[in-house]
Short mmCIF file of C-alpha atoms in Angstrom, two decimals:
data_model
loop_
_atom_site.label_atom_id
_atom_site.label_comp_id
_atom_site.label_asym_id
_atom_site.label_seq_id
_atom_site.Cartn_x
_atom_site.Cartn_y
_atom_site.Cartn_z
CA ILE A 28 11.80 2.84 -3.71
CA HIS A 29 9.02 0.59 -2.52
CA GLN A 30 10.62 -3.11 -2.59
CA LEU A 31 13.29 -1.27 -0.27
CA GLY A 32 9.88 -0.45 1.98
CA PHE A 33 8.85 -3.83 2.59
CA VAL A 34 12.08 -5.14 3.00
CA LEU A 35 12.67 -2.87 5.66
CA PHE A 36 8.80 -2.94 6.82
CA SER A 37 7.13 -5.65 6.01
CA GLY A 38 5.41 -9.48 8.06
CA LEU A 39 6.00 -11.10 4.77
CA ASP A 40 10.12 -11.95 3.75
CA PHE A 41 9.13 -12.51 -0.03
CA ALA A 42 6.90 -10.20 -0.08
CA ILE A 43 7.23 -7.27 -3.32
CA GLY A 44 5.93 -4.42 -4.61
CA THR A 45 6.10 -1.45 -6.39
CA VAL A 46 3.92 0.84 -8.57
CA GLN A 47 0.90 -0.30 -9.67
CA ASP A 48 -2.03 0.09 -11.62
CA ALA A 49 -4.92 1.18 -9.28
CA GLY A 50 -3.77 4.02 -7.58
CA LEU A 51 -1.86 4.91 -11.53
CA ILE A 52 -5.78 5.89 -12.65
CA PHE A 53 -6.55 8.05 -10.69
CA LEU A 54 -2.86 9.82 -10.72
CA SER A 55 -3.62 9.35 -14.89
CA ALA A 56 -6.45 11.49 -14.29
CA MET A 57 -4.89 14.19 -11.79
CA SER A 58 -1.93 14.97 -15.06
CA ASN A 59 -4.10 15.12 -17.84
CA ASP A 60 -6.20 17.63 -15.77
CA ILE A 61 -2.85 19.82 -15.44
CA ALA A 62 -2.07 19.63 -18.17
CA GLU A 63 -5.56 20.94 -20.18
CA SER A 64 -5.90 23.76 -17.14
CA ILE A 65 -2.22 24.62 -17.84
CA LEU A 66 -2.35 24.21 -21.61
CA SER A 67 -5.33 26.22 -21.92
CA GLU A 68 -3.83 29.07 -20.22
CA GLY A 69 -0.91 29.57 -22.27
CA GLY A 70 1.91 28.40 -20.77
CA THR A 71 4.64 25.57 -21.76
CA VAL A 72 4.55 21.46 -21.60
CA ASP A 73 7.49 21.71 -19.27
CA GLU A 74 5.24 23.15 -16.83
CA VAL A 75 3.48 20.37 -17.41
CA VAL A 76 5.72 18.16 -16.45
CA SER A 77 7.34 20.44 -13.93
CA THR A 78 4.08 20.56 -11.91
CA THR A 79 2.69 16.67 -13.24
CA LEU A 80 6.16 15.57 -11.96
CA VAL A 81 5.96 17.44 -7.96
CA ILE A 82 2.12 17.40 -7.14
CA LEU A 83 2.22 13.51 -8.16
CA PRO A 84 4.17 12.57 -5.69
CA LEU A 85 3.43 14.79 -2.78
CA GLY A 86 -0.98 12.99 -3.58
CA THR A 87 1.89 9.82 -3.84
CA ALA A 88 2.75 11.29 0.12
CA ALA A 89 -0.02 12.25 1.64
CA LEU A 90 -2.29 8.92 0.27
CA GLY A 91 0.92 7.24 1.70
CA LEU A 92 0.21 9.12 5.25
CA VAL A 93 -3.92 8.20 4.65
CA LEU A 94 -3.21 4.90 4.96
CA ILE A 95 -0.33 4.91 7.80
CA LEU A 96 -3.55 6.48 10.51
CA LEU A 97 -5.38 3.51 8.73
CA GLY A 98 -2.84 1.30 9.80
CA LYS A 99 -2.21 2.51 12.76
CA PHE A 100 -5.72 3.29 14.49
CA ARG A 101 -6.98 -0.60 13.18
CA LEU A 102 -9.74 0.56 10.32
CA LEU A 103 -9.59 -2.26 8.56
CA ASP A 104 -10.54 -3.87 10.68
CA ILE A 105 -14.29 -4.45 7.95
CA VAL A 106 -11.53 -6.42 4.82
CA SER A 107 -12.33 -9.72 7.40
CA TYR A 108 -15.94 -9.32 6.77
CA LEU A 109 -15.44 -9.45 2.88
CA PRO A 110 -17.60 -11.93 1.49
CA MET A 111 -15.38 -15.65 0.13
CA PRO A 112 -17.06 -14.84 -3.70
CA VAL A 113 -15.45 -11.24 -3.84
CA ILE A 114 -12.45 -11.84 -3.17
CA GLY A 115 -11.81 -15.10 -5.51
CA GLY A 116 -13.78 -12.74 -8.02
CA TYR A 117 -10.49 -10.87 -7.35
CA LEU A 118 -8.42 -13.29 -7.41
CA ALA A 119 -9.82 -14.26 -10.69
CA PHE A 120 -10.20 -11.53 -12.93
CA ILE A 121 -6.12 -11.02 -11.38
CA GLY A 122 -5.46 -14.89 -13.04
CA TYR A 123 -7.45 -14.05 -15.84
CA PHE A 124 -5.78 -11.01 -16.75
CA CYS A 125 -1.74 -12.69 -16.21
CA LEU A 126 -3.01 -14.82 -18.93
CA GLU A 127 -4.26 -12.57 -21.14
CA ALA A 128 -1.15 -10.08 -21.00
CA GLY A 129 1.54 -13.15 -20.91
CA VAL A 130 -0.31 -14.12 -23.98
CA ALA A 131 0.09 -10.57 -25.56
CA LEU A 132 3.39 -10.37 -25.02
CA CYS A 133 4.63 -14.19 -26.18
CA ILE A 134 2.35 -12.79 -29.76
CA GLY A 135 3.63 -8.51 -29.53
CA LYS A 136 -0.24 -7.91 -29.51
CA PRO A 137 -2.45 -6.65 -26.87
CA MET A 138 -4.95 -7.82 -26.00
CA SER A 139 -7.43 -5.91 -23.85
CA THR A 140 -10.71 -7.77 -25.11
CA LEU A 141 -12.31 -11.16 -25.85
CA ALA A 142 -12.77 -10.52 -29.30
CA ASP A 143 -7.74 -10.06 -28.94
CA TRP A 144 -8.27 -13.95 -28.64
CA SER A 145 -8.58 -13.87 -32.38
CA TYR A 146 -4.91 -13.46 -32.46
CA LEU A 147 -4.43 -16.90 -31.92
CA LEU A 148 -6.41 -17.69 -35.37
CA ASP A 149 -3.27 -16.79 -37.00
CA PRO A 150 -1.32 -19.31 -37.26
CA LYS A 151 2.21 -16.93 -37.19
CA SER A 152 0.85 -15.50 -33.71
CA LEU A 153 -0.32 -18.96 -32.65
CA LEU A 154 3.36 -20.17 -33.43
CA LEU A 155 4.89 -17.85 -31.24
CA ALA A 156 2.55 -18.01 -28.09
CA THR A 157 2.57 -22.10 -28.33
CA PRO A 158 6.34 -22.25 -26.60
CA GLY A 159 5.19 -19.20 -24.11
CA LEU A 160 2.74 -21.23 -22.82
CA LEU A 161 3.70 -25.20 -22.68
CA SER A 162 6.66 -23.95 -20.81
CA ALA A 163 3.96 -22.39 -18.22
CA GLY A 164 2.29 -25.56 -18.30
CA ILE A 165 6.17 -27.12 -17.53
CA LEU A 166 6.16 -24.46 -15.25
CA THR A 167 2.69 -25.19 -13.00
CA ILE A 168 3.64 -28.33 -12.77
CA ILE A 169 6.76 -28.18 -11.59
CA SER A 170 5.36 -25.63 -9.19
CA ARG A 171 3.33 -28.45 -7.83
CA LYS A 172 4.62 -31.46 -8.04
CA ALA A 173 8.12 -30.30 -7.25
CA THR A 174 9.46 -31.61 -3.84
CA ASN A 175 13.22 -29.67 -4.28
CA ASP A 176 13.24 -25.27 -4.40
CA ALA A 177 15.53 -25.21 -6.05
CA ILE A 178 14.46 -27.09 -9.16
CA LEU A 179 11.77 -24.78 -10.07
CA PRO A 180 14.53 -20.86 -10.19
CA ILE A 181 17.52 -23.79 -11.95
CA THR A 182 14.58 -24.65 -15.16
CA MET A 183 13.61 -20.61 -15.69
CA VAL A 184 17.23 -19.70 -16.18
CA ILE A 185 16.99 -23.60 -18.55
CA ILE A 186 14.66 -22.54 -20.35
CA PRO A 187 15.77 -19.96 -21.99
CA ALA A 188 19.21 -20.98 -22.16
CA ILE A 189 17.22 -23.37 -25.30
CA PHE A 190 16.15 -20.48 -27.00
CA TYR A 191 19.33 -18.96 -27.21
CA ALA A 192 21.64 -22.10 -27.81
CA VAL A 193 18.78 -23.33 -30.18
CA LEU A 194 19.58 -19.70 -31.61
CA LEU A 195 23.48 -20.78 -32.21
CA ILE A 196 22.71 -24.58 -33.19
CA PHE A 197 20.89 -22.82 -36.08
CA GLY A 198 23.00 -20.76 -36.87
CA ILE A 199 20.11 -17.88 -36.09
CA THR A 200 20.99 -14.27 -34.80
CA LEU A 201 18.78 -11.47 -32.75
CA ASP A 202 18.27 -9.68 -35.61
CA ASP A 203 16.23 -12.23 -37.22
CA ALA A 204 14.75 -14.02 -34.29
CA ARG A 205 13.28 -10.59 -33.50
CA ASP A 206 12.36 -9.14 -37.30
CA SER A 207 10.58 -13.09 -36.80
CA GLY A 208 8.79 -12.06 -33.90
CA TRP A 209 10.54 -13.78 -31.30
CA VAL A 210 12.41 -10.98 -29.04
CA GLY A 211 11.32 -7.32 -28.09
CA GLU A 212 12.27 -4.79 -30.98
CA GLU A 213 14.48 -1.66 -30.38
CA VAL A 214 14.08 1.22 -28.74
CA PRO A 215 16.84 3.93 -28.12
CA PRO A 216 18.08 4.23 -24.46
CA VAL A 217 17.12 7.50 -22.37
CA PRO A 218 20.42 9.03 -19.92
CA VAL A 219 19.28 8.61 -15.83
CA GLN A 220 20.15 11.73 -16.11
CA ASP A 221 17.78 13.04 -18.54
CA LEU A 222 14.72 12.36 -15.26
CA ILE A 223 16.90 13.97 -13.26
CA ASP A 224 16.26 17.36 -15.37
CA LEU A 225 13.02 16.89 -15.84
CA VAL A 226 11.79 19.15 -12.27
CA ASP A 227 12.13 22.47 -12.31
CA LEU A 228 10.06 23.70 -9.08
CA LYS A 229 10.58 27.30 -10.28
CA LEU A 230 7.86 25.71 -13.23
CA VAL A 231 4.91 24.54 -11.14
CA HIS A 232 1.43 25.39 -10.96
CA TRP A 233 0.89 25.06 -7.17
CA GLY A 234 -2.22 26.50 -7.30
CA LEU A 235 -3.17 23.43 -9.07
CA VAL A 236 -3.02 21.35 -6.14
CA ARG A 237 -6.68 21.88 -4.99
CA LYS A 238 -8.36 20.93 -8.32
CA CYS A 239 -6.64 17.49 -7.90
CA VAL A 240 -8.02 16.58 -4.20
CA GLY A 241 -11.47 15.11 -5.30
CA THR A 242 -9.21 12.62 -7.29
CA TRP A 243 -6.86 12.00 -5.07
CA VAL A 244 -10.12 11.79 -2.09
CA GLY A 245 -11.40 8.61 -4.44
CA MET A 246 -7.67 6.99 -4.85
CA VAL A 247 -7.18 6.96 -1.39
CA PHE A 248 -10.44 4.96 -1.14
CA VAL A 249 -9.29 2.96 -4.08
CA VAL A 250 -5.98 1.87 -3.17
CA SER A 251 -7.09 1.49 0.06
CA PHE A 252 -9.73 -0.95 -0.91
CA ALA A 253 -7.29 -2.94 -3.50
CA SER A 254 -3.97 -2.99 -1.12
CA CYS A 255 -6.63 -4.90 1.07
CA LEU A 256 -8.08 -7.27 -1.26
CA ASP A 257 -4.22 -7.98 -2.48
CA ILE A 258 -3.45 -8.84 1.04
CA ALA A 259 -6.09 -11.24 2.21
CA ALA A 260 -5.69 -12.59 -1.00
CA VAL A 261 -1.93 -13.80 -0.64
CA SER A 262 -3.18 -14.43 2.72
CA ILE A 263 -5.52 -16.99 0.83
CA ASP A 264 -3.24 -18.36 -1.60
CA MET A 265 -0.83 -19.26 1.99
CA GLY A 266 -2.91 -20.93 4.46
CA GLU A 267 -2.58 -18.55 7.11
CA ALA A 268 -3.96 -15.54 8.50
CA LEU A 269 -2.41 -12.12 8.11
CA ASP A 270 -2.26 -8.28 10.48
CA THR A 271 -3.98 -6.37 7.38
CA ASN A 272 -3.86 -2.87 9.50
CA LYS A 273 -0.24 -4.24 9.65
CA GLU A 274 0.86 -4.90 5.97
CA MET A 275 -0.86 -1.58 5.36
CA VAL A 276 0.44 0.28 7.62
CA THR A 277 3.94 -0.76 5.46
CA VAL A 278 2.45 -0.51 2.04
CA GLY A 279 1.04 3.45 3.47
CA THR A 280 5.18 4.29 4.28
CA CYS A 281 6.69 2.86 1.25
CA ASN A 282 4.16 5.41 -0.80
CA LEU A 283 5.14 7.90 1.50
CA MET A 284 8.96 7.04 1.17
CA SER A 285 7.97 7.05 -2.23
CA GLY A 286 6.23 10.57 -3.23
CA PHE A 287 9.19 11.82 -0.73
CA CYS A 288 11.52 10.33 -3.94
CA PHE A 289 8.79 12.23 -7.03
CA GLY A 290 8.38 8.27 -7.30
CA PHE A 291 4.75 7.68 -7.47
CA THR A 292 2.02 4.66 -5.75
CA GLY A 293 2.71 1.50 -5.37
CA SER A 294 1.28 -1.53 -3.16
CA TYR A 295 2.17 -5.03 -3.01
CA ILE A 296 1.95 -7.42 -5.47
CA PHE A 297 -0.41 -10.14 -5.03
CA SER A 298 1.37 -11.95 -8.14
CA GLN A 299 4.84 -11.58 -7.82
CA THR A 300 4.81 -11.79 -4.21
CA ILE A 301 2.58 -14.88 -4.29
CA PHE A 302 5.34 -16.14 -7.06
CA THR A 303 8.04 -16.08 -4.33
CA TYR A 304 6.02 -17.87 -2.13
CA ARG A 305 5.48 -20.66 -4.38
CA THR A 306 9.15 -20.98 -5.68
CA GLY A 307 9.82 -21.25 -1.55
CA CYS A 308 13.18 -18.14 -1.43
CA HIS A 309 11.02 -17.00 1.77
CA SER A 310 14.42 -15.11 2.64
CA ARG A 311 14.42 -10.75 2.17
CA TYR A 312 17.62 -11.57 0.23
CA ILE A 313 15.04 -11.86 -2.43
CA GLY A 314 13.53 -8.50 -1.63
CA MET A 315 17.37 -7.04 -1.48
CA PHE A 316 17.92 -8.60 -5.13
CA ILE A 317 14.30 -6.82 -6.46
CA MET A 318 15.63 -3.69 -6.23
CA ALA A 319 19.19 -4.40 -7.97
CA ALA A 320 17.62 -5.40 -10.11
CA TYR A 321 15.61 -2.32 -10.62
CA LEU A 322 18.49 -0.37 -10.56
CA ALA A 323 20.39 -2.52 -12.46
CA VAL A 324 17.63 -1.74 -15.76
CA CYS A 325 17.03 1.67 -14.57
CA VAL A 326 20.83 2.87 -15.47
CA SER A 327 20.88 -0.06 -17.89
CA THR A 328 21.16 1.51 -22.35
CA ILE A 329 20.02 -2.59 -22.98
CA ASN A 330 16.54 -3.12 -23.36
CA ILE A 331 15.70 -6.44 -21.33
CA LEU A 332 12.97 -7.09 -23.71
CA GLN A 333 14.84 -6.62 -26.87
CA ILE A 334 17.04 -9.38 -25.50
CA ALA A 335 14.69 -11.48 -23.84
CA PRO A 336 12.56 -14.19 -25.60
CA LEU A 337 8.72 -12.82 -25.73
CA PHE A 338 8.16 -16.44 -24.67
CA PHE A 339 10.12 -16.67 -21.93
CA LEU A 340 7.80 -13.45 -19.90
CA GLY A 341 4.98 -14.64 -21.06
CA ALA A 342 4.46 -17.88 -19.67
CA THR A 343 6.38 -16.53 -15.98
CA LEU A 344 2.94 -14.51 -16.48
CA ILE A 345 1.11 -17.17 -17.64
CA PHE A 346 2.33 -19.74 -14.47
CA ILE A 347 1.68 -16.77 -12.44
CA GLY A 348 -2.21 -16.70 -13.25
#
């Protein structure tokens, strides 16, 4: 839903947007409050799930309405007064986060602190991470040196193809590769119908809306500021000025749409938007293709992580950073 909104309303043809962590932190706090309140009164888990999946999307829709008003009345011009070190620090954080998350994906272990880099002292983890780091380096060099826009996408197809070719040549099965940590673990699929059946309006505790208002106000401030930083960061990477107010109206519209469809808060995904910009594919067809891919992943019974080489997925994150 978010991506549909960006395809329809964004001023950037290559804009990528989806659910984002800035709002999810507050939605998580709201869901905890809801669960504690219901369970402490002897309520059921079904009541918790139904209430959460109604109140949180309502909060998302309300957030979207506020962002639209902020943009319409041009109240976000304050972003132009942000010191460059603030934006630079935000970009640095995103870059480090992508690097850390990419390496963690390669080795199949969570990394959240500086101490976690010690995982690379383990020979097996270092072996798993090395192809990802090398692939990211290749992608970075190509993105900066290649004169043909097709070279980078072709390279991103060739890298996993080489992985599967090596498996075929040496007679290694996907299960063997999975046991060695090169692809993700198998998990049972969840039918789409199970997601639809989670909400029962008769079980919703509407009185808990009032309890979530304080957290919702904090979410409005954080999401609006984070979205402003994302827009400013994209502008800097492009080397072109963007109308922050106009783009914020787009973000608000997407959240309004998402909330009405039982979705959660989202915004521009800075890293993916810049990645698409750097590939040279400046077309709204990219967003439409991503929408189709999201739907395919949602309805598919196949988990991408259990068949795709983890080092390639990690390399993509590292390259973005």
